[in-house]
Coordinates of C-alpha atoms and ligand atoms in Angstrom, one line a residue:
T846 CA 71.7 19.1 -19.4
E847 CA 74.2 16.6 -20.6
L848 CA 72.9 14.4 -23.4
A849 CA 73.7 11.3 -21.4
N850 CA 71.3 12.4 -18.6
I851 CA 68.3 13.1 -20.9
R852 CA 65.6 10.6 -21.8
N853 CA 62.8 11.6 -24.2
F854 CA 59.9 9.3 -24.5
S855 CA 56.2 8.9 -25.3
I856 CA 53.6 6.6 -24.1
V857 CA 51.7 4.6 -26.6
A858 CA 48.5 2.7 -25.8
H859 CA 45.0 1.9 -26.9
I860 CA 42.4 4.3 -25.6
D861 CA 41.5 3.6 -21.9
H862 CA 44.5 1.4 -21.3
G863 CA 45.9 3.9 -18.8
K864 CA 48.2 6.3 -20.6
S865 CA 47.0 9.4 -18.8
T866 CA 46.9 7.7 -15.4
L867 CA 50.4 6.5 -15.8
A868 CA 51.5 10.0 -16.9
D869 CA 49.9 11.4 -13.8
R870 CA 51.7 8.9 -11.6
L871 CA 55.1 9.7 -13.1
I872 CA 54.5 13.4 -12.6
Q873 CA 53.3 12.9 -9.1
S874 CA 55.8 10.3 -7.8
T875 CA 58.8 12.5 -8.9
G876 CA 57.4 15.6 -7.2
T877 CA 57.2 17.4 -10.5
V878 CA 53.8 18.8 -9.3
A879 CA 53.2 19.2 -5.7
D880 CA 50.4 16.9 -4.4
R881 CA 48.1 19.8 -3.6
D882 CA 48.3 21.0 -7.2
M883 CA 47.7 17.6 -8.7
K884 CA 44.5 17.1 -10.7
E885 CA 43.6 13.9 -12.4
Q886 CA 44.6 13.6 -16.0
M887 CA 47.1 16.4 -15.7
L888 CA 47.9 16.4 -19.3
D889 CA 44.4 16.2 -20.8
A890 CA 43.6 19.8 -20.7
M891 CA 40.5 20.3 -22.8
D892 CA 37.2 19.4 -21.2
I893 CA 36.1 17.4 -24.2
E894 CA 39.2 15.3 -23.9
R895 CA 38.5 14.6 -20.3
E896 CA 34.9 13.7 -20.9
R897 CA 35.7 11.4 -23.8
G898 CA 38.9 10.2 -22.2
I899 CA 40.8 10.9 -25.4
T900 CA 43.9 13.1 -25.7
I901 CA 43.6 15.3 -28.8
K902 CA 46.6 17.6 -28.7
A903 CA 50.0 16.3 -27.8
N904 CA 51.1 17.5 -24.4
T905 CA 54.4 17.5 -22.8
V906 CA 56.0 17.4 -19.4
R907 CA 59.6 17.6 -18.1
I908 CA 60.3 15.4 -15.1
D909 CA 63.4 15.7 -12.9
Y910 CA 64.3 12.3 -11.6
R911 CA 67.2 11.0 -9.4
A912 CA 67.8 7.5 -10.4
N913 CA 69.0 4.5 -8.4
D914 CA 72.5 5.2 -9.9
G915 CA 72.5 8.4 -7.9
Q916 CA 72.5 10.6 -11.0
D917 CA 70.0 13.3 -11.9
Y918 CA 68.1 12.8 -15.1
V919 CA 65.7 14.9 -17.1
L920 CA 62.8 12.9 -18.5
N921 CA 60.7 14.5 -21.2
L922 CA 57.4 12.9 -21.8
I923 CA 55.5 13.8 -24.9
D924 CA 51.9 12.7 -24.7
T925 CA 50.8 11.9 -28.2
P926 CA 47.2 12.1 -29.4
G927 CA 45.5 8.7 -29.1
H928 CA 43.3 8.7 -32.1
V929 CA 43.6 7.7 -35.8
D930 CA 42.5 11.1 -37.0
F931 CA 45.6 12.5 -35.6
A932 CA 48.0 9.9 -37.0
Y933 CA 50.2 12.5 -38.6
E934 CA 50.7 14.4 -35.4
V935 CA 51.4 11.1 -33.7
S936 CA 54.1 10.2 -36.2
R937 CA 55.6 13.6 -35.9
S938 CA 55.8 13.7 -32.2
M939 CA 57.3 10.2 -32.2
R940 CA 60.2 11.5 -34.2
A941 CA 60.9 14.0 -31.4
V942 CA 61.7 11.3 -28.9
E943 CA 63.9 8.1 -28.7
G944 CA 61.7 5.7 -26.9
S945 CA 58.2 4.6 -26.0
L946 CA 56.4 3.0 -23.1
L947 CA 54.0 0.6 -24.6
V948 CA 51.1 0.4 -22.2
V949 CA 48.7 -2.5 -22.5
D950 CA 45.8 -3.1 -20.2
A951 CA 46.5 -6.6 -18.8
S952 CA 42.8 -7.4 -18.6
Q953 CA 42.1 -6.4 -22.2
G954 CA 45.2 -7.3 -24.2
V955 CA 46.4 -5.8 -27.5
E956 CA 43.9 -3.7 -29.4
A957 CA 43.8 -2.1 -32.8
Q958 CA 45.3 1.2 -31.6
T959 CA 47.9 -0.6 -29.6
L960 CA 49.1 -2.0 -32.9
A961 CA 48.8 1.2 -34.9
N962 CA 50.6 3.2 -32.3
V963 CA 53.3 0.7 -31.6
Y964 CA 54.1 0.4 -35.3
T965 CA 54.4 4.2 -35.5
A966 CA 56.9 4.0 -32.7
I967 CA 58.8 1.2 -34.3
E968 CA 58.9 3.2 -37.6
A969 CA 60.4 6.0 -35.6
D970 CA 63.2 3.7 -34.5
H971 CA 62.1 3.8 -30.9
E972 CA 63.4 1.6 -28.1
I973 CA 60.2 0.2 -26.6
V974 CA 59.5 -0.9 -23.0
P975 CA 56.3 -2.9 -22.7
V976 CA 54.3 -2.0 -19.6
L977 CA 51.4 -4.2 -18.4
N978 CA 48.9 -2.0 -16.6
K979 CA 45.9 -2.7 -14.4
I980 CA 47.4 -5.8 -12.8
D981 CA 45.3 -4.9 -9.7
L982 CA 42.2 -6.1 -11.6
P983 CA 41.1 -9.6 -10.9
A984 CA 40.6 -10.1 -14.7
A985 CA 44.2 -9.2 -15.4
E986 CA 46.1 -11.9 -17.2
P987 CA 49.6 -10.5 -17.5
E988 CA 51.2 -13.8 -18.7
Q989 CA 48.7 -14.2 -21.5
V990 CA 49.1 -10.5 -22.6
R991 CA 52.8 -10.9 -22.5
A992 CA 52.6 -13.8 -24.9
Q993 CA 50.2 -11.8 -27.1
I994 CA 52.6 -8.9 -27.3
E995 CA 55.2 -11.3 -28.5
D996 CA 52.9 -13.1 -31.0
V997 CA 51.0 -10.2 -32.4
I998 CA 53.5 -7.4 -32.3
G999 CA 56.7 -9.4 -32.4
L1000 CA 58.2 -7.6 -29.5
D1001 CA 60.1 -9.2 -26.6
A1002 CA 58.0 -8.8 -23.6
S1003 CA 59.9 -10.9 -21.1
D1004 CA 61.1 -7.8 -19.3
A1005 CA 57.7 -6.1 -19.4
V1006 CA 57.1 -3.9 -16.3
L1007 CA 54.0 -4.9 -14.4
I1008 CA 52.1 -2.0 -12.9
S1009 CA 48.9 -0.6 -11.6
A1010 CA 48.9 3.0 -12.6
K1011 CA 45.9 3.5 -10.5
S1012 CA 47.4 2.4 -7.2
G1013 CA 50.9 3.4 -8.0
L1014 CA 52.3 -0.2 -7.9
G1015 CA 55.4 -0.6 -10.1
I1016 CA 55.8 3.1 -10.9
P1017 CA 59.4 3.2 -9.5
D1018 CA 60.2 0.3 -11.9
V1019 CA 58.9 2.3 -14.8
L1020 CA 61.1 5.3 -13.9
E1021 CA 64.2 3.0 -13.7
A1022 CA 63.3 1.3 -17.0
I1023 CA 63.1 4.7 -18.7
V1024 CA 66.6 5.6 -17.5
T1025 CA 68.2 2.2 -18.0
R1026 CA 66.5 0.8 -21.1
L1027 CA 65.8 3.9 -23.2
P1028 CA 68.7 5.5 -25.1
A1029 CA 69.9 9.0 -24.5
P1030 CA 69.4 11.4 -27.3
Q1031 CA 72.2 12.3 -29.7
G1032 CA 73.1 15.7 -31.1
D1033 CA 75.9 18.1 -31.7
R1034 CA 76.0 21.2 -29.6
N1035 CA 78.4 23.0 -32.0
A1036 CA 76.4 22.3 -35.2
P1037 CA 74.0 24.9 -36.6
L1038 CA 70.6 25.0 -34.9
K1039 CA 68.2 22.3 -36.0
A1040 CA 65.0 21.9 -34.1
M1041 CA 61.7 20.2 -34.9
L1042 CA 58.4 22.0 -34.5
V1043 CA 56.5 19.3 -32.7
D1044 CA 53.2 21.1 -31.9
S1045 CA 51.7 24.5 -31.4
W1046 CA 48.7 26.0 -29.7
Y1047 CA 47.2 29.3 -28.8
D1048 CA 47.5 30.6 -25.3
P1049 CA 45.2 33.6 -24.4
Y1050 CA 48.1 35.4 -22.6
L1051 CA 51.1 34.4 -24.6
G1052 CA 49.7 34.0 -28.1
V1053 CA 51.0 31.1 -30.1
V1054 CA 53.2 28.7 -28.2
V1055 CA 55.5 26.4 -30.1
L1056 CA 56.7 23.1 -28.8
I1057 CA 60.2 22.2 -30.1
R1058 CA 62.7 19.5 -29.8
V1059 CA 66.3 20.6 -30.4
M1060 CA 68.3 18.1 -32.5
D1061 CA 71.6 20.0 -33.0
G1062 CA 72.9 23.4 -31.9
V1063 CA 71.6 25.7 -29.1
I1064 CA 68.6 27.9 -29.2
R1065 CA 68.5 31.0 -26.9
K1066 CA 66.1 33.6 -25.8
G1067 CA 66.3 36.6 -28.2
D1068 CA 67.6 34.5 -31.1
N1069 CA 66.3 35.3 -34.6
I1070 CA 64.9 32.1 -36.1
K1071 CA 63.5 30.9 -39.3
M1072 CA 61.0 28.2 -40.1
M1073 CA 62.4 26.3 -43.1
Q1074 CA 59.1 25.1 -44.7
T1075 CA 57.2 28.3 -44.4
G1076 CA 60.2 30.7 -44.6
A1077 CA 58.7 32.8 -41.8
K1078 CA 61.2 34.6 -39.5
Y1079 CA 60.8 35.5 -35.9
G1080 CA 62.6 36.8 -32.8
I1081 CA 62.3 34.6 -29.7
D1082 CA 60.5 36.3 -26.9
K1083 CA 60.3 33.5 -24.4
L1084 CA 61.9 30.1 -24.0
A1085 CA 60.6 27.7 -21.4
V1086 CA 60.3 24.1 -20.3
L1087 CA 57.0 22.5 -19.3
K1088 CA 56.7 21.1 -15.8
P1089 CA 53.9 21.1 -17.0
A1090 CA 53.5 24.8 -16.1
M1091 CA 56.0 26.9 -18.0
V1092 CA 59.4 27.6 -16.4
D1093 CA 61.6 30.0 -18.2
V1094 CA 65.0 28.9 -19.4
A1095 CA 67.8 30.9 -21.1
E1096 CA 68.6 28.2 -23.6
L1097 CA 67.8 24.7 -24.9
G1098 CA 70.5 22.4 -26.2
P1099 CA 70.6 19.2 -28.2
G1100 CA 68.2 16.6 -26.9
E1101 CA 66.1 19.1 -25.0
I1102 CA 62.4 19.7 -25.4
G1103 CA 60.7 23.0 -24.6
V1104 CA 58.5 25.8 -25.9
L1105 CA 59.1 29.2 -27.4
T1106 CA 56.9 32.2 -28.1
A1107 CA 57.8 34.7 -30.8
S1108 CA 54.9 37.0 -31.6
I1109 CA 53.5 34.5 -34.0
K1110 CA 50.0 35.6 -34.9
Q1111 CA 48.2 32.3 -35.7
V1112 CA 48.7 28.7 -35.1
R1113 CA 48.2 28.4 -38.9
D1114 CA 51.6 30.1 -39.3
T1115 CA 53.3 27.1 -37.7
K1116 CA 53.5 23.8 -39.5
V1117 CA 53.9 20.6 -37.4
G1118 CA 57.0 18.9 -38.6
D1119 CA 58.7 22.1 -39.8
T1120 CA 62.4 22.6 -39.1
I1121 CA 63.5 25.6 -37.0
T1122 CA 66.9 27.1 -37.5
H1123 CA 68.8 30.4 -37.0
E1124 CA 68.1 33.1 -39.5
K1125 CA 71.8 33.6 -39.9
K1126 CA 74.2 30.6 -40.1
G1127 CA 71.3 28.2 -40.2
C1128 CA 71.4 24.6 -41.0
E1129 CA 71.4 23.5 -44.7
T1130 CA 69.0 20.6 -44.8
P1131 CA 65.6 20.4 -43.0
L1132 CA 64.5 17.4 -41.1
P1133 CA 63.1 14.7 -43.5
G1134 CA 59.6 13.6 -44.1
F1135 CA 57.6 16.8 -43.7
K1136 CA 54.1 16.7 -45.0
P1137 CA 51.2 19.0 -44.0
S1138 CA 48.1 17.2 -42.7
V1139 CA 45.2 17.5 -45.0
P1140 CA 41.5 17.3 -44.3
V1141 CA 39.9 14.2 -45.6
V1142 CA 36.3 14.5 -44.5
F1143 CA 34.1 17.5 -45.3
C1144 CA 30.7 18.6 -44.2
G1145 CA 28.6 21.8 -44.1
L1146 CA 27.9 23.5 -40.8
F1147 CA 24.9 25.8 -40.8
P1148 CA 23.3 27.6 -37.9
V1149 CA 19.8 26.4 -37.2
D1150 CA 18.8 30.0 -36.7
S1151 CA 20.2 32.1 -39.6
A1152 CA 20.5 35.0 -37.2
E1153 CA 23.4 33.1 -35.6
F1154 CA 25.5 33.1 -38.7
E1155 CA 27.9 35.8 -37.5
D1156 CA 28.3 34.1 -34.2
L1157 CA 29.1 30.9 -36.0
R1158 CA 31.7 32.7 -38.1
T1159 CA 33.4 34.2 -35.0
A1160 CA 33.4 30.8 -33.3
I1161 CA 34.8 29.0 -36.3
E1162 CA 37.6 31.6 -36.7
K1163 CA 38.5 31.2 -33.0
L1164 CA 38.6 27.5 -33.2
A1165 CA 40.7 27.6 -36.4
L1166 CA 43.3 29.8 -34.6
N1167 CA 44.1 26.8 -32.4
D1168 CA 43.7 24.0 -34.9
A1169 CA 45.6 24.3 -38.1
S1170 CA 44.3 21.0 -39.4
F1171 CA 40.7 22.3 -39.6
S1172 CA 39.7 24.2 -42.8
Y1173 CA 36.7 26.2 -43.6
E1174 CA 35.1 28.3 -46.3
M1175 CA 31.8 30.1 -46.5
E1176 CA 29.1 28.2 -48.3
S1177 CA 25.5 29.1 -49.1
S1178 CA 22.8 26.6 -49.7
A1179 CA 19.3 27.3 -51.1
A1180 CA 17.8 25.3 -48.3
L1181 CA 20.0 26.1 -45.4
G1182 CA 21.1 29.6 -46.0
F1183 CA 24.6 30.7 -45.1
G1184 CA 27.1 28.4 -43.4
F1185 CA 30.5 26.9 -43.8
R1186 CA 32.0 24.0 -45.6
C1187 CA 34.5 22.6 -43.2
G1188 CA 37.3 20.1 -43.6
F1189 CA 38.4 17.7 -40.9
L1190 CA 41.1 15.1 -40.4
G1191 CA 38.5 12.5 -39.8
L1192 CA 35.2 11.8 -38.1
L1193 CA 36.3 12.2 -34.5
H1194 CA 37.9 15.5 -35.4
L1195 CA 34.5 16.6 -37.0
E1196 CA 32.6 15.5 -33.9
V1197 CA 35.0 17.3 -31.6
I1198 CA 34.7 20.6 -33.5
R1199 CA 30.9 20.4 -33.8
D1200 CA 30.7 19.6 -30.2
R1201 CA 32.8 22.6 -29.2
L1202 CA 30.8 24.9 -31.4
E1203 CA 27.6 23.8 -29.8
R1204 CA 28.8 23.6 -26.2
E1205 CA 31.4 26.3 -25.8
Y1206 CA 29.7 28.8 -28.2
G1207 CA 26.1 27.8 -27.7
I1208 CA 25.3 27.6 -31.4
D1209 CA 22.7 25.1 -32.7
L1210 CA 24.0 23.5 -35.8
I1211 CA 22.8 21.6 -38.8
T1212 CA 25.5 19.3 -40.0
T1213 CA 25.2 18.0 -43.5
A1214 CA 26.2 14.5 -44.6
P1215 CA 29.9 14.1 -44.2
S1216 CA 31.6 13.5 -47.5
V1217 CA 35.0 12.4 -48.3
V1218 CA 37.1 14.1 -50.9
Y1219 CA 36.5 12.7 -54.4
H1220 CA 38.8 13.1 -57.4
V1221 CA 36.7 14.0 -60.4
H1222 CA 38.5 13.3 -63.6
M1223 CA 37.1 15.6 -66.3
R1224 CA 37.1 14.7 -70.0
S1225 CA 39.4 17.6 -70.5
G1226 CA 42.0 15.7 -68.5
E1227 CA 41.7 18.1 -65.5
V1228 CA 41.2 16.6 -62.1
Q1229 CA 38.9 18.4 -59.6
E1230 CA 38.8 17.8 -55.9
L1231 CA 35.1 17.4 -54.9
H1232 CA 34.5 18.4 -51.3
N1233 CA 30.7 18.8 -51.6
P1234 CA 28.4 16.6 -53.6
A1235 CA 26.4 19.7 -54.5
D1236 CA 29.3 20.9 -56.5
L1237 CA 29.6 17.9 -58.8
P1238 CA 30.1 19.2 -62.3
D1239 CA 27.8 18.3 -65.2
L1240 CA 28.3 14.6 -65.8
T1241 CA 28.7 15.0 -69.5
H1242 CA 32.1 16.6 -68.8
V1243 CA 33.1 14.0 -66.3
D1244 CA 35.2 11.0 -67.4
H1245 CA 35.3 9.1 -64.1
I1246 CA 35.3 9.6 -60.4
E1247 CA 37.8 8.2 -57.8
E1248 CA 37.2 7.7 -54.1
P1249 CA 39.6 7.3 -51.2
R1250 CA 40.2 3.8 -49.9
I1251 CA 41.4 2.8 -46.5
K1252 CA 43.2 -0.2 -44.9
A1253 CA 41.1 -1.0 -41.9
T1254 CA 42.4 -3.2 -39.1
I1255 CA 39.9 -4.7 -36.7
L1256 CA 40.6 -6.8 -33.7
V1257 CA 37.6 -8.7 -32.4
P1258 CA 36.8 -11.7 -30.2
D1259 CA 36.0 -14.8 -32.3
D1260 CA 32.3 -14.9 -31.4
Y1261 CA 31.6 -11.7 -33.2
L1262 CA 33.8 -12.3 -36.2
G1263 CA 30.9 -13.4 -38.5
D1264 CA 29.0 -10.2 -37.9
V1265 CA 32.1 -8.1 -38.5
L1266 CA 32.9 -9.7 -41.8
K1267 CA 29.3 -9.2 -42.9
L1268 CA 29.5 -5.5 -41.9
C1269 CA 32.7 -5.0 -43.9
Q1270 CA 31.3 -6.9 -46.8
D1271 CA 28.1 -4.8 -46.8
R1272 CA 30.3 -1.7 -46.9
R1273 CA 32.0 -2.8 -50.1
G1274 CA 35.0 -4.1 -48.3
I1275 CA 37.6 -6.4 -49.7
Q1276 CA 39.1 -8.8 -47.2
Q1277 CA 42.9 -8.8 -47.1
E1278 CA 43.9 -10.7 -44.0
L1279 CA 42.4 -12.8 -41.3
T1280 CA 44.6 -14.1 -38.5
Y1281 CA 44.1 -15.3 -35.0
A1282 CA 45.9 -14.3 -31.7
G1283 CA 44.4 -16.5 -29.0
S1284 CA 40.7 -16.1 -29.0
R1285 CA 40.8 -12.8 -30.9
A1286 CA 40.7 -12.4 -34.7
M1287 CA 42.5 -9.7 -36.6
V1288 CA 40.9 -8.8 -39.9
V1289 CA 42.3 -6.4 -42.4
Y1290 CA 39.9 -4.9 -45.0
D1291 CA 40.3 -2.6 -47.9
L1292 CA 37.3 -0.3 -47.6
P1293 CA 36.0 2.8 -49.3
L1294 CA 36.4 5.7 -46.7
N1295 CA 33.0 6.9 -47.9
E1296 CA 31.4 3.8 -46.3
V1297 CA 33.1 4.4 -43.0
V1298 CA 32.5 8.1 -42.5
F1299 CA 28.8 7.7 -41.6
D1300 CA 28.4 5.3 -38.8
F1301 CA 30.8 2.4 -39.4
Y1302 CA 32.4 2.7 -36.0
D1303 CA 29.1 2.9 -34.2
R1304 CA 27.8 -0.1 -36.0
L1305 CA 31.0 -2.0 -35.3
K1306 CA 30.8 -1.2 -31.6
S1307 CA 27.2 -2.2 -31.4
I1308 CA 27.4 -5.5 -33.2
T1309 CA 30.4 -6.5 -31.1
K1310 CA 29.0 -5.1 -27.8
G1311 CA 32.0 -2.8 -27.7
Y1312 CA 34.6 -5.5 -27.9
A1313 CA 36.0 -4.7 -31.3
S1314 CA 38.7 -2.2 -31.8
F1315 CA 39.3 -0.4 -35.1
D1316 CA 42.0 1.6 -36.8
Y1317 CA 42.5 2.8 -40.3
E1318 CA 44.9 4.5 -42.7
I1319 CA 44.2 6.0 -46.1
T1320 CA 45.9 4.0 -48.8
G1321 CA 44.9 5.8 -52.0
Y1322 CA 42.3 6.6 -54.6
R1323 CA 40.4 4.2 -56.8
Q1324 CA 37.8 4.6 -59.6
D1325 CA 34.4 3.2 -59.0
N1326 CA 30.8 3.6 -60.2
L1327 CA 29.9 6.6 -58.1
V1328 CA 26.9 8.8 -58.5
K1329 CA 25.3 11.7 -56.8
M1330 CA 21.9 11.0 -55.2
Q1331 CA 19.6 13.8 -54.5
I1332 CA 16.7 13.9 -52.1
L1333 CA 13.6 15.9 -53.0
V1334 CA 11.0 16.9 -50.5
N1335 CA 7.8 18.2 -52.0
D1336 CA 9.7 18.3 -55.3
E1337 CA 12.4 20.6 -53.9
P1338 CA 15.9 19.2 -53.8
V1339 CA 17.4 19.4 -50.3
D1340 CA 21.1 20.0 -50.9
A1341 CA 22.1 19.1 -47.4
L1342 CA 20.9 15.5 -48.0
S1343 CA 22.7 15.1 -51.3
M1344 CA 25.3 12.4 -51.2
M1345 CA 27.8 10.5 -53.4
V1346 CA 27.0 6.8 -53.4
H1347 CA 28.0 3.7 -55.3
R1348 CA 25.6 3.0 -58.1
D1349 CA 24.8 -0.5 -56.8
R1350 CA 23.9 0.8 -53.4
A1351 CA 21.9 3.8 -54.5
E1352 CA 18.4 2.2 -54.6
G1353 CA 18.9 0.7 -51.1
R1354 CA 20.2 3.9 -49.6
G1355 CA 17.6 6.0 -51.4
R1356 CA 14.8 3.8 -50.2
A1357 CA 16.1 3.8 -46.6
M1358 CA 16.5 7.6 -46.7
C1359 CA 12.9 8.2 -48.0
E1360 CA 11.4 5.8 -45.4
K1361 CA 13.3 7.5 -42.6
L1362 CA 12.4 11.0 -43.7
K1363 CA 8.8 10.0 -43.9
D1364 CA 9.0 9.2 -40.2
L1365 CA 11.1 12.2 -39.3
I1366 CA 9.2 15.0 -41.1
P1367 CA 6.1 16.1 -39.3
R1368 CA 2.9 15.9 -41.3
H1369 CA 1.6 19.0 -42.9
M1370 CA -1.8 20.2 -44.1
F1371 CA -0.9 18.8 -47.5
K1372 CA 0.5 15.6 -49.0
I1373 CA 4.3 15.6 -49.3
P1374 CA 6.2 13.4 -51.8
I1375 CA 9.7 12.4 -50.7
Q1376 CA 12.0 11.1 -53.4
A1377 CA 15.5 10.0 -54.1
A1378 CA 16.9 10.7 -57.5
I1379 CA 20.0 10.2 -59.6
G1380 CA 20.2 12.8 -62.4
G1381 CA 16.6 13.3 -63.3
K1382 CA 15.6 9.7 -62.5
V1383 CA 13.6 8.9 -59.4
I1384 CA 14.9 5.7 -57.8
A1385 CA 12.8 5.7 -54.6
R1386 CA 9.7 7.4 -53.4
E1387 CA 7.5 7.7 -50.3
T1388 CA 4.5 9.9 -49.6
L1389 CA 3.8 11.6 -46.3
A1390 CA 0.1 11.8 -45.9
A1391 CA -1.6 15.1 -45.2
L1392 CA -2.8 15.5 -41.6
R1393 CA -1.9 17.7 -38.8
K1394 CA -1.8 16.4 -35.3
D1395 CA -3.3 18.8 -32.8
V1396 CA -0.9 18.5 -29.9
T1397 CA -3.4 19.7 -27.4
A1398 CA -6.1 17.3 -28.5
K1399 CA -5.3 14.7 -25.9
C1400 CA -5.7 17.1 -23.0
Y1401 CA -9.5 16.9 -23.0
G1402 CA -9.9 20.6 -22.5
G1403 CA -9.5 20.5 -18.8
D1404 CA -5.9 21.0 -17.8
V1405 CA -4.8 24.4 -18.9
T1406 CA -1.3 24.5 -17.6
R1407 CA -0.5 21.2 -19.3
K1408 CA -2.0 22.6 -22.5
K1409 CA 0.2 25.7 -22.2
K1410 CA 3.3 23.6 -21.6
L1411 CA 2.6 21.5 -24.6
L1412 CA 2.2 24.6 -26.8
E1413 CA 5.5 26.0 -25.4
K1414 CA 7.2 22.8 -26.2
Q1415 CA 5.9 22.8 -29.7
K1416 CA 7.1 26.4 -30.1
A1417 CA 10.6 25.5 -28.8
G1418 CA 10.6 22.5 -31.2
K1419 CA 9.8 24.9 -34.1
K1420 CA 13.0 26.9 -33.5
K1421 CA 14.9 23.9 -34.6
M1422 CA 13.0 23.6 -37.8
R1423 CA 14.1 24.7 -41.2
Q1424 CA 11.8 25.7 -44.0
F1425 CA 12.1 23.9 -47.3
G1426 CA 9.7 25.4 -49.8
K1427 CA 6.4 24.9 -48.0
V1428 CA 7.8 22.2 -45.8
E1429 CA 9.3 22.4 -42.4
I1430 CA 12.0 19.9 -41.5
P1431 CA 13.3 19.5 -38.0
Q1432 CA 17.0 19.6 -37.4
Q1433 CA 17.0 16.2 -35.8
A1434 CA 15.6 14.8 -39.1
F1435 CA 18.9 15.7 -40.9
I1436 CA 21.0 14.0 -38.3
S1437 CA 18.9 10.9 -38.1
A1438 CA 18.4 10.7 -41.8
L1439 CA 22.1 10.6 -42.4
K1440 CA 22.7 7.6 -40.2
M1441 CA 22.4 4.3 -42.1
D1442 CA 21.3 1.0 -40.6
Ligands
GDP958 P1 44.0 6.5 -21.5 O1 42.8 6.6 -22.4 O2 45.0 5.5 -22.0 O3 44.6 7.8 -21.2 O4 43.5 5.9 -20.1 P2 43.2 6.6 -18.7 O5 44.5 6.8 -18.0 O6 42.3 7.7 -18.9 O7 42.5 5.3 -18.0 C1 41.3 4.8 -18.4 C2 40.5 4.2 -17.2 O8 41.3 3.1 -16.7 C3 40.3 5.2 -16.1 O9 39.0 5.0 -15.6 C4 41.4 4.9 -15.1 O10 41.0 5.2 -13.8 C5 41.5 3.4 -15.3 N1 42.8 2.9 -14.9 C6 44.0 3.3 -15.3 N2 45.0 2.6 -14.8 C7 44.4 1.7 -14.0 C8 44.9 0.6 -13.2 O11 46.1 0.4 -13.0 N3 44.0 -0.2 -12.5 C9 42.7 0.0 -12.7 N4 41.9 -0.8 -12.0 N5 42.2 1.0 -13.4 C10 43.0 1.8 -14.1
MG959 MG1 44.1 9.8 -21.9

């Protein structure tokens, strides 16, 4: 295809503003997919994505469109992930296209991820077409939202396209805007091959599939190629475009987007952002700005039933094949037995992986407290990365500890501002900005990531009745007074509950933890002390009185089936218990104990 007749774009939006629905309409109205094959949310493939309404992996579709000018165009849509954890993937895929549709729900207005995503698009030098969606809703206020886009983002929204992705209203205008307002890609067909590795995934039939955007040169089936960052070399087996089903092509030229397969064994062997060129007569300089994505949140995953350890290993290995940003290594804990220490891009990523392990592989898991990566500066001058509080070296050798900080942007209706400020303040936040856009406030806080990984987002949602939106980026590391707090149950330390905390917050957290555990741990035949300690020093203590409830006591002897049922229930409950010394702790206790309120 001629460069002049190609348009490459992505859709940026806050979650739920209608990105997937718009993508569906574009695919459908151009006949890219026959009506009978059309499913809702065509591009959101994974179940979990559909259920949560989030797009995790970038997906792509090539749309053929005859424009009002009578010419045939190829429109390549790259659907970028919609969540902060995947910010790096978003910024990469943005560099593979020239323009963005900025979708804003006309009944909601600009939200935190609208801002984050549109700024990524602006950084990638995109031409941006604002699209106001959901104008069918009675609550839609397109004029106000138009003004908001201009005030808050600083983008001219006078030519915004008004649509209802749901009903299809305005979709032809969107297609014309893509053709007339977004720039055609540039590139030199005669230059050495330079293509960007935009994404990769594992396909059970084809193996690893790599999504590429050709910048210069031409790539053909059978070519020998080289990945410039990893140095790996391959022969291309298959070259195709996505409509969204694969359709084989013989070559892809500048400006084009497609996929290749090349007997690559694992997704891990492909690095998003890498530059692909020919093995011989390749290009000299790779595309700029490559950086591998690194896990920032770690936690331990242990099978509730230690007999399921091998199943867990198999499942984790399988998931890792398709998710290079997820890291794992074996770990053993005195209390929990064998499991894995896993690294994630963020909390959502953690949740997604844990969910898939439980749902798709049917493994009951104990998840230890999520921890961020600390930098432990030793007196020797060495700096260690601490992924697990249990591994904190002897403090006499430690000079100081640094923790990651984030810049958090929160948009919230005025009415809830006070509560939001209090929450941020409570979490050791430092306010950096407070501005207004209509009746919404935008606050920017510098916060320790450690205070956000537990339940910040849940708290924020609940105190604002769901009206706040939140986004963050990691800004760097800073020293603070950080200590390891251990929890002892019946004088046995429970590794899984160890955590790094700020010294000033240790008593409070310790007390809260002990009180909670007291409620969560069932009573035993003996008295159980529950303690929080720093070093050898106990900072909080509760005692669980001895007494064992007989679960059948309230059945008054008579009803035998009911008695049986209760006993069975108790037995099933036991399966989810872990033994700590002489004490049994239910799995739910770990999860609940790790939430703060
Ligand atoms: P995404 O998270 O941005 O991909 O949003 P979705 O496309 O999944 O849409 C979120 C919700 O908004 C879904 O329930 C859609 O049916 C609904 N929705 C999308 N577009 C419209 C629209 O134009 N009008 C109305 N009323 N609802 C819409
Ligand atoms: Mg979606």
